[in-house]
Coordinates of C-alpha atoms in Angstrom, one line a residue:
Chain A
M1 CA 75.9 -118.6 92.2
D2 CA 76.8 -119.6 95.9
W3 CA 74.6 -122.0 97.6
I4 CA 73.5 -119.7 100.4
T5 CA 72.0 -117.4 97.4
M6 CA 70.9 -120.2 95.9
S7 CA 69.3 -121.1 99.2
V8 CA 67.9 -118.4 100.3
E9 CA 66.1 -117.8 96.5
I10 CA 64.3 -120.9 96.2
V11 CA 63.2 -120.7 100.3
G12 CA 61.9 -117.0 98.5
L13 CA 61.1 -118.8 95.3
I14 CA 59.2 -121.1 97.5
I15 CA 57.6 -118.0 99.4
L16 CA 56.5 -116.7 95.9
V17 CA 54.4 -120.1 95.1
I18 CA 52.6 -120.9 98.0
W19 CA 51.6 -116.7 98.0
T20 CA 49.9 -116.8 94.9
F21 CA 48.0 -119.5 94.7
I22 CA 47.0 -120.3 98.1
P23 CA 45.5 -116.6 98.8
I24 CA 43.7 -117.1 95.3
Q25 CA 42.1 -119.9 96.9
E26 CA 40.7 -118.1 100.0
F27 CA 39.6 -115.3 98.0
K28 CA 37.3 -117.4 95.8
A29 CA 36.2 -119.0 99.0
I30 CA 35.3 -116.6 100.4
F31 CA 33.5 -114.3 97.7
A32 CA 31.8 -118.0 97.0
R33 CA 30.5 -117.2 100.7
L34 CA 29.5 -114.1 100.5
R35 CA 27.2 -114.6 96.9
S36 CA 25.3 -117.6 98.7
Q37 CA 25.2 -115.4 102.1
H38 CA 24.0 -112.4 99.4
R39 CA 21.5 -114.9 97.5
E40 CA 20.2 -116.2 101.3
S41 CA 19.5 -112.8 102.5
E42 CA 17.2 -112.0 99.3
Chain B
M1 CA 64.9 -95.8 82.3
T2 CA 63.6 -97.4 79.4
P3 CA 60.3 -96.5 77.8
L4 CA 59.4 -100.0 79.0
D5 CA 60.5 -99.7 82.2
Y6 CA 58.2 -96.3 82.7
G7 CA 55.2 -98.2 80.9
L8 CA 55.8 -101.1 83.3
V9 CA 55.4 -98.5 86.7
L10 CA 52.8 -96.9 85.0
G11 CA 51.2 -99.4 84.6
F12 CA 51.2 -100.7 87.7
L13 CA 50.5 -98.1 89.5
L14 CA 47.0 -97.9 87.0
F15 CA 46.4 -101.2 87.2
M16 CA 46.4 -101.1 91.4
A17 CA 44.5 -97.6 91.2
L18 CA 41.0 -100.0 88.9
A19 CA 41.5 -103.0 90.1
G20 CA 41.4 -101.5 94.2
L21 CA 38.1 -99.4 92.7
A22 CA 36.5 -102.4 91.3
V23 CA 36.3 -103.9 94.8
S24 CA 34.1 -100.8 96.3
R25 CA 30.9 -102.9 95.5
L26 CA 32.7 -104.8 98.5
I27 CA 31.4 -102.3 101.4
K28 CA 28.6 -102.6 102.8
D29 CA 28.8 -101.3 106.2
S30 CA 31.1 -99.7 108.2
D31 CA 32.7 -102.9 109.6
D32 CA 33.6 -104.2 106.0
F33 CA 35.3 -100.8 105.5
F34 CA 37.1 -100.9 109.0
V35 CA 38.3 -105.0 109.3
A36 CA 37.1 -105.8 105.5
G37 CA 33.7 -108.1 106.9
R38 CA 36.1 -110.4 109.6
E39 CA 36.0 -112.6 106.7
L40 CA 40.3 -113.1 106.1
T41 CA 41.9 -116.2 106.1
P42 CA 45.2 -117.2 107.2
F43 CA 47.1 -116.5 104.3
I44 CA 45.9 -113.9 103.1
L45 CA 46.4 -112.3 106.8
C46 CA 49.7 -112.6 106.8
A47 CA 50.2 -111.2 102.9
T48 CA 48.3 -108.0 104.3
I49 CA 50.4 -108.4 107.1
T50 CA 53.6 -108.7 105.9
A51 CA 53.1 -106.4 103.0
T52 CA 51.7 -103.6 105.6
N53 CA 55.1 -104.0 107.8
L54 CA 57.3 -104.1 104.9
S55 CA 58.4 -101.0 102.5
M56 CA 60.5 -98.7 101.1
F57 CA 62.0 -98.0 104.2
H58 CA 63.4 -100.9 104.4
F59 CA 64.7 -102.2 100.8
V60 CA 66.2 -98.3 100.4
G61 CA 66.2 -97.1 104.1
M62 CA 67.5 -100.7 105.8
G63 CA 69.9 -101.5 102.4
G64 CA 71.8 -98.5 102.8
T65 CA 71.9 -98.5 107.2
A66 CA 73.7 -101.8 106.0
Y67 CA 76.1 -100.6 104.0
K68 CA 77.1 -98.2 106.2
D69 CA 76.7 -100.1 109.9
G70 CA 77.0 -103.4 108.3
V71 CA 75.0 -106.8 109.2
S72 CA 73.6 -106.0 113.0
I73 CA 70.2 -104.0 111.3
I74 CA 68.8 -107.0 110.5
W75 CA 67.4 -107.8 114.1
Q76 CA 65.3 -104.6 113.0
N77 CA 63.8 -106.8 111.4
W78 CA 64.2 -110.3 113.1
T79 CA 63.3 -108.8 116.3
G80 CA 59.5 -107.3 114.5
C81 CA 59.4 -111.0 113.6
M82 CA 59.2 -112.8 117.2
A83 CA 57.5 -110.1 118.2
L84 CA 54.8 -111.3 115.6
V85 CA 55.0 -114.3 116.7
L86 CA 54.6 -113.7 120.8
S87 CA 52.0 -111.5 120.1
G88 CA 50.2 -114.0 117.5
I89 CA 50.3 -116.0 120.7
F90 CA 49.8 -114.6 123.2
V91 CA 47.9 -111.3 122.6
L92 CA 46.0 -111.0 119.8
P93 CA 43.5 -113.7 119.8
L94 CA 42.3 -111.9 123.4
M95 CA 42.0 -108.8 121.5
R96 CA 40.7 -110.2 118.5
R97 CA 37.6 -112.1 120.8
L98 CA 36.6 -108.5 121.6
K99 CA 35.1 -108.2 118.1
I100 CA 37.0 -104.5 118.7
R101 CA 38.5 -101.9 115.3
S102 CA 41.0 -100.3 117.3
I103 CA 43.4 -100.3 120.3
P104 CA 41.7 -96.5 121.2
E105 CA 38.7 -99.1 121.1
F106 CA 40.3 -101.2 123.3
L107 CA 40.9 -98.7 125.9
E108 CA 38.0 -97.6 126.4
L109 CA 36.6 -101.1 126.8
R110 CA 39.2 -101.3 129.6
Y111 CA 39.4 -98.1 130.7
T112 CA 37.6 -95.5 130.2
R113 CA 35.8 -93.1 127.2
G114 CA 38.9 -91.0 127.1
L115 CA 41.7 -92.7 126.9
R116 CA 39.9 -93.9 123.8
T117 CA 39.5 -90.4 122.3
L118 CA 43.3 -89.0 123.4
A119 CA 44.7 -92.2 121.9
G120 CA 42.6 -92.3 118.9
L121 CA 44.0 -88.1 118.5
F122 CA 47.5 -89.6 119.2
W123 CA 47.1 -92.8 116.1
G124 CA 45.8 -90.6 113.8
V125 CA 48.9 -87.3 114.5
R126 CA 50.8 -90.2 114.7
L127 CA 50.0 -91.9 111.6
S128 CA 49.6 -88.9 110.0
I129 CA 53.0 -88.1 110.2
Y130 CA 54.1 -91.5 108.9
L131 CA 52.7 -91.0 106.2
G132 CA 54.5 -88.0 105.4
L133 CA 57.1 -89.9 105.7
L134 CA 56.6 -93.1 104.0
L135 CA 55.3 -91.2 100.8
Y136 CA 58.6 -88.7 101.2
I137 CA 61.1 -91.5 101.1
A138 CA 59.2 -93.2 97.5
S139 CA 58.7 -89.9 96.3
T140 CA 63.0 -88.9 97.0
A141 CA 63.8 -92.1 95.8
A142 CA 61.9 -92.3 92.4
I143 CA 64.0 -89.0 91.3
V144 CA 68.0 -90.7 92.7
I145 CA 66.9 -93.3 90.5
T146 CA 64.8 -92.5 87.6
G147 CA 66.2 -89.4 86.9
W148 CA 63.0 -87.0 87.2
H149 CA 63.6 -84.3 89.1
S150 CA 60.0 -83.4 90.3
Y151 CA 59.3 -84.4 93.9
A152 CA 55.2 -82.6 93.1
A153 CA 54.5 -84.5 90.0
W154 CA 55.9 -87.8 92.4
L155 CA 54.2 -86.9 95.6
A156 CA 51.1 -86.4 93.1
I157 CA 51.3 -90.3 91.1
F158 CA 52.1 -92.1 94.2
S159 CA 49.1 -90.2 96.7
L160 CA 47.2 -90.0 93.4
V161 CA 46.7 -94.1 93.5
S162 CA 47.0 -94.7 97.3
I163 CA 44.0 -92.1 98.2
L164 CA 41.8 -93.1 95.9
Y165 CA 41.6 -97.1 96.8
S166 CA 42.0 -96.5 99.9
V167 CA 39.1 -94.4 100.5
V168 CA 36.7 -96.3 97.5
G169 CA 37.2 -100.2 99.1
G170 CA 38.3 -99.5 102.5
A171 CA 39.9 -102.6 104.5
W172 CA 38.8 -104.3 101.3
A173 CA 40.8 -103.3 98.7
V174 CA 43.7 -103.0 100.5
A175 CA 43.2 -107.0 102.0
I176 CA 43.5 -107.8 97.9
M177 CA 45.6 -105.1 96.6
D178 CA 48.0 -106.6 99.7
S179 CA 48.1 -109.0 98.4
V180 CA 48.9 -108.9 94.9
Q181 CA 51.8 -106.3 95.4
F182 CA 53.0 -108.8 98.4
V183 CA 54.0 -111.3 95.2
V184 CA 55.0 -108.7 93.3
M185 CA 57.7 -107.2 96.1
L186 CA 58.8 -110.5 96.6
A187 CA 60.0 -110.6 93.1
G188 CA 61.4 -107.8 92.8
G189 CA 63.0 -108.4 95.9
L190 CA 64.3 -111.9 94.2
I191 CA 65.7 -110.1 91.7
I192 CA 67.6 -107.5 93.3
F193 CA 69.6 -109.9 95.2
P194 CA 71.4 -111.8 93.1
V195 CA 72.4 -109.2 91.3
A196 CA 73.6 -107.6 94.5
M197 CA 75.7 -110.4 95.0
H198 CA 76.7 -111.5 91.8
L199 CA 78.7 -108.2 92.7
A200 CA 79.5 -109.7 96.0
G201 CA 81.6 -112.3 94.0
G202 CA 78.9 -114.3 96.1
I203 CA 78.2 -114.4 100.0
P204 CA 81.3 -116.4 101.3
A205 CA 83.8 -113.6 99.2
M206 CA 81.5 -110.5 100.0
W207 CA 81.4 -112.0 103.8
H208 CA 85.4 -112.6 104.1
R209 CA 86.2 -109.2 103.2
L210 CA 83.9 -107.5 104.8
S211 CA 85.4 -108.8 108.4
E212 CA 88.5 -107.9 107.1
V213 CA 87.9 -104.3 106.1
S214 CA 85.7 -104.0 109.6
P215 CA 84.5 -106.8 112.3
Q216 CA 82.2 -105.0 113.0
Y217 CA 79.7 -104.8 109.7
T218 CA 80.0 -109.4 110.2
T219 CA 79.0 -109.1 113.8
L220 CA 75.6 -109.7 114.3
V221 CA 75.4 -108.5 117.9
P222 CA 77.7 -105.7 118.4
A223 CA 79.0 -104.9 121.6
T224 CA 79.3 -100.9 121.3
G225 CA 78.7 -99.0 118.4
N226 CA 75.0 -97.5 117.1
F227 CA 73.5 -100.9 116.1
S228 CA 75.2 -102.9 118.9
W229 CA 73.2 -104.8 121.4
L230 CA 72.0 -101.8 123.6
F231 CA 70.4 -101.0 119.6
V232 CA 68.9 -105.3 119.5
T233 CA 67.0 -104.8 123.5
S234 CA 65.4 -101.5 121.9
M235 CA 63.7 -102.9 118.9
M236 CA 63.0 -105.3 120.6
L237 CA 60.9 -103.6 123.1
L238 CA 59.9 -101.3 119.7
G239 CA 59.1 -104.4 118.2
F240 CA 56.5 -105.8 120.9
K241 CA 54.7 -102.5 120.3
F242 CA 54.7 -102.7 116.7
A243 CA 52.6 -106.5 117.5
T244 CA 50.6 -105.5 119.7
V245 CA 49.5 -101.9 119.5
D246 CA 50.3 -100.8 116.3
Q247 CA 47.1 -98.6 114.8
S248 CA 48.2 -100.2 111.1
I249 CA 49.4 -103.6 112.2
L250 CA 46.0 -104.6 114.0
Q251 CA 43.5 -103.8 112.1
R252 CA 44.5 -106.7 109.7
A253 CA 44.6 -108.8 112.4
F254 CA 41.0 -107.5 113.5
G255 CA 40.0 -108.7 109.7
A256 CA 40.7 -112.1 110.6
R257 CA 38.0 -115.0 110.6
S258 CA 38.5 -115.8 113.7
P259 CA 40.6 -115.3 116.7
R260 CA 42.6 -119.1 115.9
V261 CA 43.3 -117.2 112.0
G262 CA 44.9 -113.8 113.3
A263 CA 47.0 -115.7 115.4
K264 CA 47.9 -118.1 111.9
G265 CA 48.6 -115.1 109.7
M266 CA 50.7 -112.7 112.7
V267 CA 52.7 -116.1 113.0
L268 CA 53.4 -116.6 109.4
S269 CA 54.1 -113.7 108.2
G270 CA 57.4 -113.4 111.1
L271 CA 58.1 -116.9 109.4
I272 CA 58.2 -115.7 105.5
T273 CA 59.4 -112.2 107.0
T274 CA 62.8 -113.6 108.3
P275 CA 64.1 -115.1 105.9
M276 CA 63.0 -112.1 103.3
A277 CA 65.2 -109.7 105.2
F278 CA 68.4 -111.4 103.6
L279 CA 66.8 -109.5 100.2
W280 CA 67.5 -106.1 101.5
I281 CA 70.5 -106.4 104.1
F282 CA 72.4 -108.8 101.7
P283 CA 72.4 -106.1 99.6
G284 CA 73.3 -103.1 100.8
L285 CA 76.6 -104.8 102.4
A286 CA 77.0 -106.0 98.5
V287 CA 77.4 -102.2 98.0
A288 CA 79.8 -101.6 100.5
K289 CA 81.9 -104.5 99.2
A290 CA 82.2 -103.8 95.8
G291 CA 80.7 -100.2 95.1
P292 CA 81.4 -96.8 95.5
V293 CA 82.4 -95.8 99.2
N294 CA 81.0 -92.6 101.4
M295 CA 78.1 -92.7 98.9
K296 CA 75.1 -90.8 101.5
T297 CA 73.2 -93.8 103.2
D298 CA 69.7 -93.9 100.9
E299 CA 71.9 -93.8 97.9
A300 CA 73.2 -97.0 98.2
I301 CA 70.5 -99.4 97.3
P302 CA 69.6 -97.0 94.3
W303 CA 73.2 -97.4 92.4
L304 CA 72.9 -100.6 92.9
L305 CA 69.5 -100.4 90.3
R306 CA 70.4 -97.9 88.7
T307 CA 73.5 -99.5 87.9
H308 CA 73.9 -102.9 88.3
V309 CA 69.6 -104.4 88.2
S310 CA 68.6 -102.3 84.7
A311 CA 72.1 -103.7 83.1
V312 CA 70.6 -107.6 83.7
C313 CA 68.3 -107.0 80.7
V314 CA 65.7 -105.0 78.8
G315 CA 63.2 -104.6 81.5
A316 CA 64.2 -105.3 84.7
L317 CA 64.3 -102.1 86.2
G318 CA 61.1 -101.7 85.5
F319 CA 59.5 -104.9 87.5
V320 CA 61.8 -104.1 90.5
L321 CA 60.9 -100.6 90.8
C322 CA 56.8 -102.3 90.5
G323 CA 57.9 -103.7 93.6
L324 CA 59.6 -101.2 95.4
V325 CA 56.1 -99.0 94.5
A326 CA 54.0 -102.4 95.8
A327 CA 55.9 -102.6 99.0
Q328 CA 55.8 -98.2 99.0
I329 CA 51.1 -97.9 98.3
S330 CA 50.7 -101.1 100.7
T331 CA 51.4 -99.4 103.9
I332 CA 50.5 -96.1 102.8
T333 CA 46.7 -97.6 102.4
A334 CA 47.4 -99.8 104.7
D335 CA 48.2 -96.8 106.7
V336 CA 45.0 -94.7 105.5
N337 CA 42.6 -97.2 106.5
S338 CA 43.6 -97.2 109.5
V339 CA 43.6 -93.3 109.8
A340 CA 40.9 -93.0 109.4
T341 CA 39.1 -95.8 111.3
V342 CA 40.3 -93.7 114.2
L343 CA 39.1 -90.9 113.7
T344 CA 35.5 -92.0 112.2
S345 CA 35.6 -94.7 114.8
D346 CA 37.4 -93.4 118.4
V347 CA 37.4 -89.6 117.7
Y348 CA 33.8 -88.6 116.0
R349 CA 32.1 -91.7 117.4
T350 CA 32.9 -91.0 120.6
L351 CA 32.7 -87.1 121.1
K352 CA 28.8 -86.9 118.9
R353 CA 25.7 -87.3 121.2
R354 CA 23.9 -90.2 119.5
E355 CA 25.5 -93.0 117.7
P356 CA 25.5 -92.8 113.8
T357 CA 23.7 -94.7 111.4
Q358 CA 25.9 -97.0 109.1
R359 CA 25.2 -94.8 106.4
E360 CA 26.8 -92.0 108.1
L361 CA 29.9 -93.7 109.5
L362 CA 30.5 -94.7 105.8
R363 CA 29.8 -91.2 105.0
V364 CA 32.2 -89.7 107.6
V365 CA 34.4 -92.4 107.3
R366 CA 35.1 -91.5 103.7
Y367 CA 36.1 -88.0 104.6
T368 CA 38.7 -88.6 107.4
S369 CA 41.1 -91.4 104.8
L370 CA 40.5 -88.1 102.4
L371 CA 41.8 -86.1 105.3
S372 CA 44.3 -88.2 106.2
G373 CA 45.3 -88.1 102.6
V374 CA 45.7 -84.6 103.0
L375 CA 47.8 -84.6 106.1
M376 CA 50.5 -86.6 104.8
L377 CA 50.9 -85.1 101.8
L378 CA 51.2 -81.8 103.6
V379 CA 53.5 -83.7 105.7
A380 CA 55.6 -85.3 102.4
W381 CA 55.7 -81.6 101.5
M382 CA 56.8 -80.0 104.8
F383 CA 59.7 -83.1 105.4
Q384 CA 61.8 -81.6 101.7
Y385 CA 62.4 -77.8 103.4
I386 CA 62.8 -80.3 107.0
G387 CA 64.8 -82.9 106.5
N388 CA 66.8 -85.8 108.0
A389 CA 62.4 -87.1 108.3
V390 CA 63.3 -91.0 109.3
K391 CA 65.2 -89.4 112.8
L392 CA 61.8 -86.9 113.3
N393 CA 60.0 -91.0 112.7
N394 CA 61.9 -92.3 114.8
I395 CA 62.4 -89.4 118.1
I396 CA 58.1 -89.6 117.4
V397 CA 57.9 -93.7 117.7
S398 CA 60.2 -93.3 120.5
I399 CA 58.5 -90.5 122.5
L400 CA 54.6 -92.0 122.9
D401 CA 54.5 -95.7 122.0
M402 CA 56.2 -97.7 124.7
P403 CA 53.5 -96.1 127.5
L404 CA 51.2 -96.6 125.1
F405 CA 51.9 -100.3 124.8
V406 CA 53.1 -100.9 128.6
V407 CA 49.5 -99.0 129.7
T408 CA 47.4 -101.6 127.2
V409 CA 49.2 -104.5 127.0
V410 CA 51.2 -104.6 130.1
Y411 CA 48.7 -103.8 132.7
G412 CA 45.2 -103.5 130.3
L413 CA 45.7 -107.6 129.9
W414 CA 47.8 -108.6 132.6
W415 CA 47.1 -107.0 136.2
R416 CA 43.2 -106.6 136.4
R417 CA 43.6 -103.9 139.2
T418 CA 45.5 -100.7 137.3
N419 CA 43.0 -98.2 136.6
W420 CA 42.5 -95.7 134.5
Q421 CA 44.0 -91.8 135.9
G422 CA 47.1 -95.2 136.3
A423 CA 47.6 -95.2 132.9
L424 CA 46.8 -92.3 131.4
A425 CA 49.9 -91.3 134.3
G426 CA 52.6 -93.9 132.9
F427 CA 51.6 -92.8 129.3
L428 CA 52.1 -89.2 129.8
L429 CA 54.9 -89.5 131.9
G430 CA 56.5 -92.2 130.0
G431 CA 56.3 -90.3 126.9
I432 CA 57.9 -86.8 129.3
A433 CA 61.4 -89.1 130.1
S434 CA 61.8 -89.9 126.4
G435 CA 61.4 -86.6 125.3
I436 CA 63.9 -85.5 128.5
C437 CA 66.8 -88.6 126.9
Y438 CA 66.1 -86.4 123.8
A439 CA 66.1 -83.3 125.1
M440 CA 69.8 -84.5 127.5
Y441 CA 71.4 -86.1 124.1
W442 CA 70.5 -83.8 121.3
D443 CA 74.0 -84.0 120.4
N444 CA 73.7 -87.8 120.0
I445 CA 70.6 -88.5 118.3
D446 CA 72.2 -92.0 118.0
H447 CA 72.7 -92.7 121.5
A448 CA 69.6 -91.2 122.0
R449 CA 67.4 -93.6 120.1
Q450 CA 68.8 -95.8 121.1
I451 CA 67.5 -95.5 125.2
A452 CA 64.6 -93.2 125.1
P453 CA 61.7 -96.4 124.0
I454 CA 63.9 -98.4 127.3
V455 CA 63.8 -95.0 129.1
S456 CA 60.6 -94.7 128.6
T457 CA 59.2 -98.5 128.8
L458 CA 60.8 -98.2 132.6
T459 CA 59.2 -95.0 133.2
A460 CA 56.0 -96.2 132.6
L461 CA 55.8 -99.5 134.1
I462 CA 57.2 -98.2 137.4
V463 CA 54.0 -95.0 137.0
T464 CA 51.8 -97.2 136.0
P465 CA 51.4 -99.3 139.1
I466 CA 52.3 -96.4 141.8
V467 CA 49.2 -93.9 140.7
T468 CA 46.6 -97.0 140.3
L469 CA 47.8 -97.8 144.5
L470 CA 47.8 -94.5 145.2
T471 CA 44.3 -93.5 143.7
P472 CA 40.4 -95.3 144.0
P473 CA 39.8 -98.3 142.5
D474 CA 38.0 -98.9 139.8
R475 CA 34.5 -99.2 140.3
T476 CA 33.0 -100.5 138.0
D477 CA 32.9 -103.9 136.6
R478 CA 34.3 -102.5 132.5
A479 CA 37.7 -104.0 134.1
A480 CA 37.0 -107.3 134.9
T481 CA 33.8 -107.9 132.4
M482 CA 36.6 -107.3 129.9
L483 CA 39.1 -109.7 130.9
S484 CA 37.0 -112.3 132.4
S485 CA 35.2 -112.6 128.5
I486 CA 38.8 -112.8 126.9
G487 CA 40.8 -115.1 130.2
R488 CA 41.4 -118.5 129.8
G489 CA 39.0 -121.0 129.6
N490 CA 37.1 -118.3 127.2
V491 CA 36.4 -119.0 123.6
D492 CA 34.1 -117.8 120.9
E493 CA 30.7 -119.0 120.5
G494 CA 29.8 -121.2 117.7
D495 CA 34.0 -121.8 116.4
A496 CA 34.9 -124.3 114.8
D497 CA 38.0 -123.8 116.4
P498 CA 39.0 -122.0 119.0
F499 CA 41.8 -121.4 120.5
H500 CA 43.0 -121.4 123.8
L501 CA 45.2 -119.4 126.0
V502 CA 46.8 -123.0 127.2
P503 CA 47.3 -125.5 124.8
H504 CA 45.8 -128.4 125.5
S505 CA 47.3 -130.7 123.6
A506 CA 50.5 -132.2 124.6
I507 CA 52.4 -130.9 121.2
G508 CA 50.6 -127.0 121.2
K509 CA 52.3 -126.8 124.8
A510 CA 55.5 -127.3 123.6
G511 CA 55.3 -125.2 120.5
A512 CA 54.5 -122.8 123.1
I513 CA 57.3 -123.5 125.6
A514 CA 60.0 -123.2 122.7
V515 CA 58.9 -120.2 122.2
I516 CA 59.3 -118.5 125.8
V517 CA 62.6 -120.9 125.6
G518 CA 63.2 -119.5 122.3
F519 CA 62.5 -116.1 123.3
V520 CA 65.1 -116.6 126.6
L521 CA 67.8 -117.7 124.5
F522 CA 67.8 -114.3 122.5
I523 CA 67.9 -112.2 125.3
T524 CA 70.6 -114.1 127.3
G525 CA 72.4 -114.0 123.8
V526 CA 72.0 -110.3 123.5
V527 CA 72.9 -108.9 127.3
C528 CA 75.9 -111.2 126.9
A529 CA 77.2 -109.3 123.9
P530 CA 79.9 -107.3 125.6
L531 CA 80.9 -110.6 127.2
S532 CA 81.1 -112.3 123.5
T533 CA 80.1 -111.3 120.2
A534 CA 80.2 -114.8 118.9
T535 CA 78.1 -116.1 121.4
A536 CA 76.0 -113.0 121.3
G537 CA 74.8 -112.8 117.8
T538 CA 74.7 -117.6 118.1
L539 CA 72.6 -117.6 121.2
A540 CA 69.9 -114.6 119.2
V541 CA 70.0 -116.1 116.4
A542 CA 68.9 -120.1 118.5
G543 CA 66.2 -117.7 119.6
L544 CA 64.9 -116.3 117.1
L545 CA 64.1 -120.2 114.9
A546 CA 63.1 -121.5 118.1
V547 CA 61.0 -118.6 118.6
L548 CA 59.5 -118.9 114.6
I549 CA 59.3 -123.0 114.8
G550 CA 57.3 -123.2 118.4
G551 CA 54.8 -120.4 117.2
V552 CA 54.1 -121.9 113.8
V553 CA 53.2 -125.2 116.2
R554 CA 51.8 -123.7 119.2
V555 CA 49.0 -122.1 116.0
Y556 CA 48.5 -125.4 113.8
S557 CA 47.9 -127.4 116.7
M558 CA 44.9 -128.1 119.2

């Protein structure tokens, strides 16, 4: 594999890892907030 | 295709339908359905904007165009990436402050309710045709790749899943599933790319060979041809439209928690889509170097998948197809949600005498989601008889989209005096001028496609101020109130991390300046192409990089 192909793959993998884990954390925080708001309104 | 490949694709479709349905309990009111309760955060927004933007058209259509015409088609993506950054910094934060749900709603706040209804109808029809095209592309690509020749069956499979969870889960389902689909789509692209580069003997060898066959293949900004500097200029104009008034993209960004979050989401999307463009353009070039000659444009990537990706290991083709399906379904569901939003919020609501209740709105928006799904199916069914679906869509896009950009952003945001008469005249006459272009160059439709966006933009730019100055100024304080509420120095009340139009910190100012300088560098490079294509390519890419880096610095500083 040449260095340009390798570089594109590495950049792609970094994006893949970041966008796998950070949105999960963000969704968890959103749902936790929505749940607490829901409890307060009850 | 092996049974495992089929199993993977069908399992993925089933998973998407069930997961989409599961989030329906998040829908409490119409804002949840339209803009996901305005709760979205930067990385989720970035994923949903990118997944909405990218579709099979990129992987199959643009890869195929690279196979036929060379690398310069990449600017169709890269100009869009720059436009996302520019819109994220200069336009989206202003619109997000208004807490609107659609672009037509902005037109009512700025001009008049009639213009909102007209633009709502325009977007409803325009997006329905685009949806039909997306479904048509997905079904025809599935036939070529799998060899199962049932157009009706593929239409049913793709539409059932996307309509099902759009109707039930609205923008929440779109945001959550887009985040999953983005990852699957990227993973699929990361499998196709090294397989294609291995086939071509590596990028340096491929580049060298293609430049020997025809320099046009490896020229980033050609001086002549169907994808010349004129094409790049048109794409930049359409990119502005895409990033500032395209309902399906903007509606995702309106779901941002705050103006700054919206800006971050758009800039990040531009940043990550730029390297991702290699994943579909370079495989097309690899087939041009090492595949059969004289295939049709849309056959190049399916050929690569059938003959080389399937040989990697059992299930590889199925996994890649899941990525392509993810790309397509994410775009379809976002657009179904957008059609439902404009038909409900901008047409039904404006034509009704009394304000509908939340319950009524939720019921109507689900009916309109269903209606947009049916319209999509009808258009997709007709496309199989019409043929040349991509060209037809390009014509529709380039007729009225640019005038809408001019009256909404250029004059709507930046010239207070503009009145509804000027806006309406600019919108309609800009569209007519573009239509005349197509009528004049019907025999050379590729040329018409290059110049129509430029002609419609210039017409709208000239007509709008002339008609505005010839008609009485708006006596209401509508424009003044709206523009002063979003202008310089204004921020949302209670916003802990406000986004100022003019940056407060030195780093923020440096970022904004880098964006502007980068854009000027890009434009200079593109118009240099008739003199020197080498200089043009270097300047244009340098400008692109400056815009991206400056954009990230700007949104992450005060």
